mmCIF file of C-alpha atoms in Angstrom:
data_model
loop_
_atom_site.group_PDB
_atom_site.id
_atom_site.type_symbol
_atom_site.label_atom_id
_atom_site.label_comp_id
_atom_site.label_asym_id
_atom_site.label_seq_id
_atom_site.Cartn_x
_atom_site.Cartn_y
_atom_site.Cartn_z
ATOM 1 C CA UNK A 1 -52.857 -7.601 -70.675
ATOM 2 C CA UNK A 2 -49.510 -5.499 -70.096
ATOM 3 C CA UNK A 3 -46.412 -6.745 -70.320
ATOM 4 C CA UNK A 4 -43.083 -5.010 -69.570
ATOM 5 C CA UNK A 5 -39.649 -6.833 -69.762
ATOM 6 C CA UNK A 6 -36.589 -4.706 -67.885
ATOM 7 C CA UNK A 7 -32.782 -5.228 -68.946
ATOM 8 C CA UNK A 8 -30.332 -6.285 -67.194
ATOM 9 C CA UNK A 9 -31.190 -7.567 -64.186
ATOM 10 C CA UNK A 10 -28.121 -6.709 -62.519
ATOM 11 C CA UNK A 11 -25.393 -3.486 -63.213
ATOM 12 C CA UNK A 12 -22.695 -2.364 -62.001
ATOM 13 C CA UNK A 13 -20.931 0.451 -62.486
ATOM 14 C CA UNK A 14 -17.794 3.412 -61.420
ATOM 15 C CA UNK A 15 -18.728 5.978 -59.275
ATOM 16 C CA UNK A 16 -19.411 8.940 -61.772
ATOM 17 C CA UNK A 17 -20.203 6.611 -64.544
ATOM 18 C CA UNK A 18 -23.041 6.449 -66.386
ATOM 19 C CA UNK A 19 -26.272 3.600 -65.930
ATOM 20 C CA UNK A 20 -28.757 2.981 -67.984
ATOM 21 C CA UNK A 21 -31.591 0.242 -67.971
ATOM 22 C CA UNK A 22 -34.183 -0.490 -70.095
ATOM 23 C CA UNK A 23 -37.865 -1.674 -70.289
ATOM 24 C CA UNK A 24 -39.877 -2.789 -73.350
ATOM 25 C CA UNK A 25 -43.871 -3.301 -73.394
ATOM 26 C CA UNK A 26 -46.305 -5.034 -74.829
ATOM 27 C CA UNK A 27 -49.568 -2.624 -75.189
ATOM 28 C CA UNK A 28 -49.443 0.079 -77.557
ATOM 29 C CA UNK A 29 -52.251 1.591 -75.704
ATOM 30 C CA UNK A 30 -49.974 2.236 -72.532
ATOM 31 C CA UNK A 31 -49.550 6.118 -71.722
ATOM 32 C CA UNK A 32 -48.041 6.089 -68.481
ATOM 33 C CA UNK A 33 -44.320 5.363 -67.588
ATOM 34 C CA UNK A 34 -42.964 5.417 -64.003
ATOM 35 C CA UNK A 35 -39.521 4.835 -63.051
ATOM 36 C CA UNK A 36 -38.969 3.949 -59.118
ATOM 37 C CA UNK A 37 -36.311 3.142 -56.830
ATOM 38 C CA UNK A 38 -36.510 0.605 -53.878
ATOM 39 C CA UNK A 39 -34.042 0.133 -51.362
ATOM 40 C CA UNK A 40 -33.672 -2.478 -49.008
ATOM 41 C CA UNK A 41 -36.377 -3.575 -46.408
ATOM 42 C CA UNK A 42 -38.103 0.058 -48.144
ATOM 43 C CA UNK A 43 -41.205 0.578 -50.317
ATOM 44 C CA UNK A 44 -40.972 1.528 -53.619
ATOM 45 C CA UNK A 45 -40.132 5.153 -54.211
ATOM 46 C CA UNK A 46 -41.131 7.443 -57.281
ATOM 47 C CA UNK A 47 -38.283 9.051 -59.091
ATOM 48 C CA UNK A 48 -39.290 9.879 -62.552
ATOM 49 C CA UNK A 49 -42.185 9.360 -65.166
ATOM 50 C CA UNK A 50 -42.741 10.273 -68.542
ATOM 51 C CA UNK A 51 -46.154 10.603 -70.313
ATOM 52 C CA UNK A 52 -46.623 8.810 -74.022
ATOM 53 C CA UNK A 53 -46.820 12.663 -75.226
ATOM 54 C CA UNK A 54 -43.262 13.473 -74.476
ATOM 55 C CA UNK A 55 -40.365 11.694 -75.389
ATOM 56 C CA UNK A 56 -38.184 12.839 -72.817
ATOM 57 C CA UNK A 57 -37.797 14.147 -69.405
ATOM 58 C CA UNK A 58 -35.038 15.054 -67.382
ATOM 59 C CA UNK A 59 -34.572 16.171 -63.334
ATOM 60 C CA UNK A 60 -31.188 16.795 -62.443
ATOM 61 C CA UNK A 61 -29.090 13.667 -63.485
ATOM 62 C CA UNK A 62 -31.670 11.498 -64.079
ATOM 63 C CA UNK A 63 -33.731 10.910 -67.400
ATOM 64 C CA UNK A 64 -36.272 9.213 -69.157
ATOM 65 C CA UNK A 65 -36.429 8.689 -72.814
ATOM 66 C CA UNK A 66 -39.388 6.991 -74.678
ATOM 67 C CA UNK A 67 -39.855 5.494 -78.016
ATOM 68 C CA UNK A 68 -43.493 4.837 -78.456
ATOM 69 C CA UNK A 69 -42.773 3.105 -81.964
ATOM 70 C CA UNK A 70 -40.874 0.654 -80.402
ATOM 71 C CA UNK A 71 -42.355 0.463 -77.252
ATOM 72 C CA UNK A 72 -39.479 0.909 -74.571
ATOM 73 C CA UNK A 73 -37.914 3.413 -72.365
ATOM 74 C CA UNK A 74 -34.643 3.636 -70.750
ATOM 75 C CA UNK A 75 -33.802 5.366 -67.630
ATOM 76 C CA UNK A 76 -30.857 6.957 -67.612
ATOM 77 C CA UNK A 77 -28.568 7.979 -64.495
ATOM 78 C CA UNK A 78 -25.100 10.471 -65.085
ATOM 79 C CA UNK A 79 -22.323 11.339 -62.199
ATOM 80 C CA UNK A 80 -23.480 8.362 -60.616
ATOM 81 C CA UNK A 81 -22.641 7.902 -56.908
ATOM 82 C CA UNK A 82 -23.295 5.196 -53.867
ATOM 83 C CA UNK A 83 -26.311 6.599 -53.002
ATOM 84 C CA UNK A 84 -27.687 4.993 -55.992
ATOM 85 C CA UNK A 85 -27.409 1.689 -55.370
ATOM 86 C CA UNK A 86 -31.008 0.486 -54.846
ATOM 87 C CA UNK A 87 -33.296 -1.331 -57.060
ATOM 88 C CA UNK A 88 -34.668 0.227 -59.872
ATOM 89 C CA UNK A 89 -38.356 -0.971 -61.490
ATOM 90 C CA UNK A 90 -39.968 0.393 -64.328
ATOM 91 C CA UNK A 91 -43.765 0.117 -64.565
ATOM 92 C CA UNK A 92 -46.284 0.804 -67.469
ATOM 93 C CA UNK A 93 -49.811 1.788 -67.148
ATOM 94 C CA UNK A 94 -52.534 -1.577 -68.475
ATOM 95 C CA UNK A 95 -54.895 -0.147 -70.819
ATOM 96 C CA UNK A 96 -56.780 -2.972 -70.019
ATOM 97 C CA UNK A 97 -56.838 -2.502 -65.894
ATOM 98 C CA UNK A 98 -57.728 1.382 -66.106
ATOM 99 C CA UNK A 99 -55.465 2.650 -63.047
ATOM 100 C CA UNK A 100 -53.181 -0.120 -62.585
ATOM 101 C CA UNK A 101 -49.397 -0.407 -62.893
ATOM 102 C CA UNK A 102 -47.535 -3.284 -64.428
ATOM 103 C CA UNK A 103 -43.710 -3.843 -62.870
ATOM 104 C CA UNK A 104 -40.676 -4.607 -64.708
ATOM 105 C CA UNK A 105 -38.354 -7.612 -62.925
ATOM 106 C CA UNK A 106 -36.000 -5.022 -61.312
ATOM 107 C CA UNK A 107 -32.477 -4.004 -61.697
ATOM 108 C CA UNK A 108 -30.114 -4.291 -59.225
ATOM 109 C CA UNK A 109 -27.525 -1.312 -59.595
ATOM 110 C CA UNK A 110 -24.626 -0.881 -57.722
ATOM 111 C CA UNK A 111 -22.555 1.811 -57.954
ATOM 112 C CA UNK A 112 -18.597 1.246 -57.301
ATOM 113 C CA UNK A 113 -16.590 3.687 -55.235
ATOM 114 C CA UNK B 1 -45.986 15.845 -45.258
ATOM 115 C CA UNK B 2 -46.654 12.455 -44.508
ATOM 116 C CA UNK B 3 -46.352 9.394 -46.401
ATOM 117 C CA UNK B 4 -48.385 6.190 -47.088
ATOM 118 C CA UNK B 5 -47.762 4.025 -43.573
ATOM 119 C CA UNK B 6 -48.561 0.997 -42.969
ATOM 120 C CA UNK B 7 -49.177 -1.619 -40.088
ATOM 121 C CA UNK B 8 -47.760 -3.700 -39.121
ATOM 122 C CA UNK B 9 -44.648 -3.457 -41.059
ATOM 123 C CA UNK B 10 -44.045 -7.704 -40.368
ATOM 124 C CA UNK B 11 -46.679 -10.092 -39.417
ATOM 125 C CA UNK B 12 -45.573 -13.906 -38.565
ATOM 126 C CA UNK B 13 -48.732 -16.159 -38.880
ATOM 127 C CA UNK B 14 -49.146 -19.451 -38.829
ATOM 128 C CA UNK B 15 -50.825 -21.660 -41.962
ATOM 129 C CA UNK B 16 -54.594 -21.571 -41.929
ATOM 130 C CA UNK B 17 -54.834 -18.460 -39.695
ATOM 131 C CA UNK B 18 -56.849 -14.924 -41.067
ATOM 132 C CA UNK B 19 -54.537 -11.770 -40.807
ATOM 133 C CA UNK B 20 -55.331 -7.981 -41.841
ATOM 134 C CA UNK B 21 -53.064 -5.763 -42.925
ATOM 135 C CA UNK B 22 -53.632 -1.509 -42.644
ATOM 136 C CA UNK B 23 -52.680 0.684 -44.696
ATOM 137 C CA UNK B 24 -53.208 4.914 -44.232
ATOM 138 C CA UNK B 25 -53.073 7.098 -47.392
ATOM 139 C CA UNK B 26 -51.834 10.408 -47.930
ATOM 140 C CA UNK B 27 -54.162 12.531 -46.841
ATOM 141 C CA UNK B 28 -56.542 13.824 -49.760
ATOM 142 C CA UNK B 29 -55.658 10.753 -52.276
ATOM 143 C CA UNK B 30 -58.671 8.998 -53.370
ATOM 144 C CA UNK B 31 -57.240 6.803 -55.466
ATOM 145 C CA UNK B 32 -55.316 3.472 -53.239
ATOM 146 C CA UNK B 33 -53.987 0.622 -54.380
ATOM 147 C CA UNK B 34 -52.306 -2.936 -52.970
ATOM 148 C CA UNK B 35 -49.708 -4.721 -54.926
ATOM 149 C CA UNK B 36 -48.083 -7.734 -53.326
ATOM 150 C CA UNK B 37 -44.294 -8.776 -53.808
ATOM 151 C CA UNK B 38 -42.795 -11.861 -54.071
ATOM 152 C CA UNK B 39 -39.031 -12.053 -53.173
ATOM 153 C CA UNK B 40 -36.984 -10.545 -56.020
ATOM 154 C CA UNK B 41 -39.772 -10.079 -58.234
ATOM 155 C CA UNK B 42 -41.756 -6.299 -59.306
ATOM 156 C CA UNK B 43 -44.672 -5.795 -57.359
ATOM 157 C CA UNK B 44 -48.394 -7.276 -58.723
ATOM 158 C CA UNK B 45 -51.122 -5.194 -59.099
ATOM 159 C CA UNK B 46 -54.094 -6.633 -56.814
ATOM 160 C CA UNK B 47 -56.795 -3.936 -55.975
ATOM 161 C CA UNK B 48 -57.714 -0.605 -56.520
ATOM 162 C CA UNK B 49 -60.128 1.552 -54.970
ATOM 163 C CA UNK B 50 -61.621 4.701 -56.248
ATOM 164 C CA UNK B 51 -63.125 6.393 -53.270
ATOM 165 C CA UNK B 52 -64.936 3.991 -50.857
ATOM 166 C CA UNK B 53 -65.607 1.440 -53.516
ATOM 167 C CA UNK B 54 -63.264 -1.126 -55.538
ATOM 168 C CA UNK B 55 -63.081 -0.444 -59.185
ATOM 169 C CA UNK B 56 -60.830 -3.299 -60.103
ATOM 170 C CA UNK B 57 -60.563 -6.117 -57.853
ATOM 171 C CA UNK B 58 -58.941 -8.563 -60.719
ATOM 172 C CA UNK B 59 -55.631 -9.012 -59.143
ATOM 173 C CA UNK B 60 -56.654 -10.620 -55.979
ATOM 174 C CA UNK B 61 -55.668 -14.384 -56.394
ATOM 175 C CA UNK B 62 -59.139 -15.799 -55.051
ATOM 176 C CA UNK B 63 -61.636 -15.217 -52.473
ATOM 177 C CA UNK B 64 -59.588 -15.422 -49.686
ATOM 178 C CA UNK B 65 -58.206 -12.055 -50.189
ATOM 179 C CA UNK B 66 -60.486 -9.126 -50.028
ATOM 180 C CA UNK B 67 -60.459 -5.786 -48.995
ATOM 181 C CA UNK B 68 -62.163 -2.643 -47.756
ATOM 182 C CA UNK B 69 -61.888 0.878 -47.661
ATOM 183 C CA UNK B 70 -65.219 2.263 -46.050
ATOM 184 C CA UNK B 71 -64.569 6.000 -45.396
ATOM 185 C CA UNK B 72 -62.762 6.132 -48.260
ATOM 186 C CA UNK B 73 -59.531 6.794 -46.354
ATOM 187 C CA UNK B 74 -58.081 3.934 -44.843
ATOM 188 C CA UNK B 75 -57.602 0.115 -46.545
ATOM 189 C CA UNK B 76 -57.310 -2.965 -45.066
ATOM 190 C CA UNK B 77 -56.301 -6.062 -47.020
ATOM 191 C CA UNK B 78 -57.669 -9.382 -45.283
ATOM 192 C CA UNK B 79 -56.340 -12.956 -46.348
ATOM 193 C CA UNK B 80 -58.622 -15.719 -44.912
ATOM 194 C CA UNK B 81 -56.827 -19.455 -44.118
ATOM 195 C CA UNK B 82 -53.835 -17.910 -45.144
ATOM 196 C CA UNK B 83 -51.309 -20.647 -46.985
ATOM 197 C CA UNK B 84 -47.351 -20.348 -46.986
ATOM 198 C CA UNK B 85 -47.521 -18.833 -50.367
ATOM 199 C CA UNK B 86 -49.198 -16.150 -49.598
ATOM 200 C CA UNK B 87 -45.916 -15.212 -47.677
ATOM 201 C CA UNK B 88 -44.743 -11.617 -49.188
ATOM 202 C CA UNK B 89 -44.280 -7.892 -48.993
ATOM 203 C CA UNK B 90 -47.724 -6.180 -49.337
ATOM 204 C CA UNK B 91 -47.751 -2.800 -50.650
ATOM 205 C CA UNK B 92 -49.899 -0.204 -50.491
ATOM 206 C CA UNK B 93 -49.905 3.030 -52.800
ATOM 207 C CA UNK B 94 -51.676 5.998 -52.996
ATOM 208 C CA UNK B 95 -52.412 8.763 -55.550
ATOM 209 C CA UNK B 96 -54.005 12.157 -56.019
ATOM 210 C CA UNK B 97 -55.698 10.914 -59.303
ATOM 211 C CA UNK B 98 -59.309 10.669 -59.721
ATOM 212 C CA UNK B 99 -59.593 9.487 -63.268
ATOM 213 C CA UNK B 100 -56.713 8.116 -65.499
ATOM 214 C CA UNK B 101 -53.536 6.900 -64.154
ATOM 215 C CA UNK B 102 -51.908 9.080 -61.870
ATOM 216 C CA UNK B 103 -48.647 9.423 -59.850
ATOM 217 C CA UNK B 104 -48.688 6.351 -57.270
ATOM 218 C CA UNK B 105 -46.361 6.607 -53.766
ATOM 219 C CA UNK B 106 -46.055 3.774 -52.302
ATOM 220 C CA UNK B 107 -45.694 2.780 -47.947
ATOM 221 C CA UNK B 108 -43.028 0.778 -46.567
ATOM 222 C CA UNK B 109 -45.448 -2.473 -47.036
ATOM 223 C CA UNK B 110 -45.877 -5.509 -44.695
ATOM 224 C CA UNK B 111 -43.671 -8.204 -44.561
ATOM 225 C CA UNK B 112 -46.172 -11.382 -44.263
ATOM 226 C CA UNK B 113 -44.821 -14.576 -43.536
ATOM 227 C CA UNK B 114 -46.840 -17.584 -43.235
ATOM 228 C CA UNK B 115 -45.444 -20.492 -41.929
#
């Protein structure tokens, strides 16, 4: 089955800096790519995803690049500011499991007034 | 609108005892799913219904999980002589997608602790 691998597990960064994390899979076959965002004692929450058709999408300062060739994707977060810090997860669709998602470990981020 | 909720948001049981977790959709998602997470891990896929029925059971650890979702609205996720490592956040998601993968937002979950 699927399996995705997220960098680093912790970051840290300046307020208006830059983050980026990234996730490599396994399963070529994969064609869905969610990015969410989970704060404490919270469910996970959606924030971006990207299709294995495009190879980028942006909303506002957040974006998601994806290299199908190499099979990863990085999320990528400008300006940032304390209301980032969360958890971040990436997730791939299994070819194998029809619907279901397969997590990354999580990255901490926390963003540095 | 509203979200995926879920109830109760912590359950304390004790080791050998049968809980049931809820969990409410978004109204007009017929796809649901529950994923379970472990303390500083990503959550793990476990079930996913389609409807009323469950089209891939083949995350649910053995046969003292199952679940149900008989209008095809609201779950519920039942753990028989539950053990302490069952203790975790369970998840439920929900999504507007009827076939392929789809868009999945997820409830606050259920803290379960078994002890």
């Amino acid at each position: 089955g699927e399996n995705v691998e997220q960098h680093p597990s912790t970051l840290s960064v300046q307020e208006g800096d830059s983050a980026v994390i990234k996730c490599t899979y396994s399963d070529s076959a994969s064609n869905y790519f969610p990015w969410y965002k989970q704060e404490l004692g919270k469910g996970p929450q959606l924030i971006i995803d990207i299709r294995s058709n495009v190879g980028e999408k942006k909303d506002q300062r957040i974006a998601v690049t994806l290299n199908k060739t190499a099979k990863h994707f990085s999320l990528h977060i400008t300006e940032t500011q304390p209301e980032d810090s969360a958890v971040y997860f990436c997730a791939a669709s299994d070819p194998q499991g029809a619907q279901k998602l397969v997590f990354g470990q999580g990255t901490r981020l926390t963003i540095n007034p | 609108g509203a979200g995926v909720s879920q109830t109760p948001s912590n359950k304390v049981t004790e080791k050998g005892k049968y809980v049931e977790l809820r969990c409410d959709p978004i109204s007009g998602h017929t796809a649901l799913y529950w994923y379970r997470q472990s303390l500083g891990q990503g959550p793990e896929f476990l079930i996913y219904f389609q409807g009323t029925g469950a089209a891939d059971d083949s995350g649910l650890p053995n046969d003292r999980f199952f679940a149900v979702r008989p209008e095809g609205s609201v779950s519920t996720l039942k753990i028989q002589r539950t053990e302490r490592g069952d203790s975790a956040v369970y998840l439920c998601a929900s999504s507007p997608a009827t076939s392929g993968v789809g868009e999945q937002f997820f409830g606050p979950g259920t803290r379960l602790t078994v002890l």
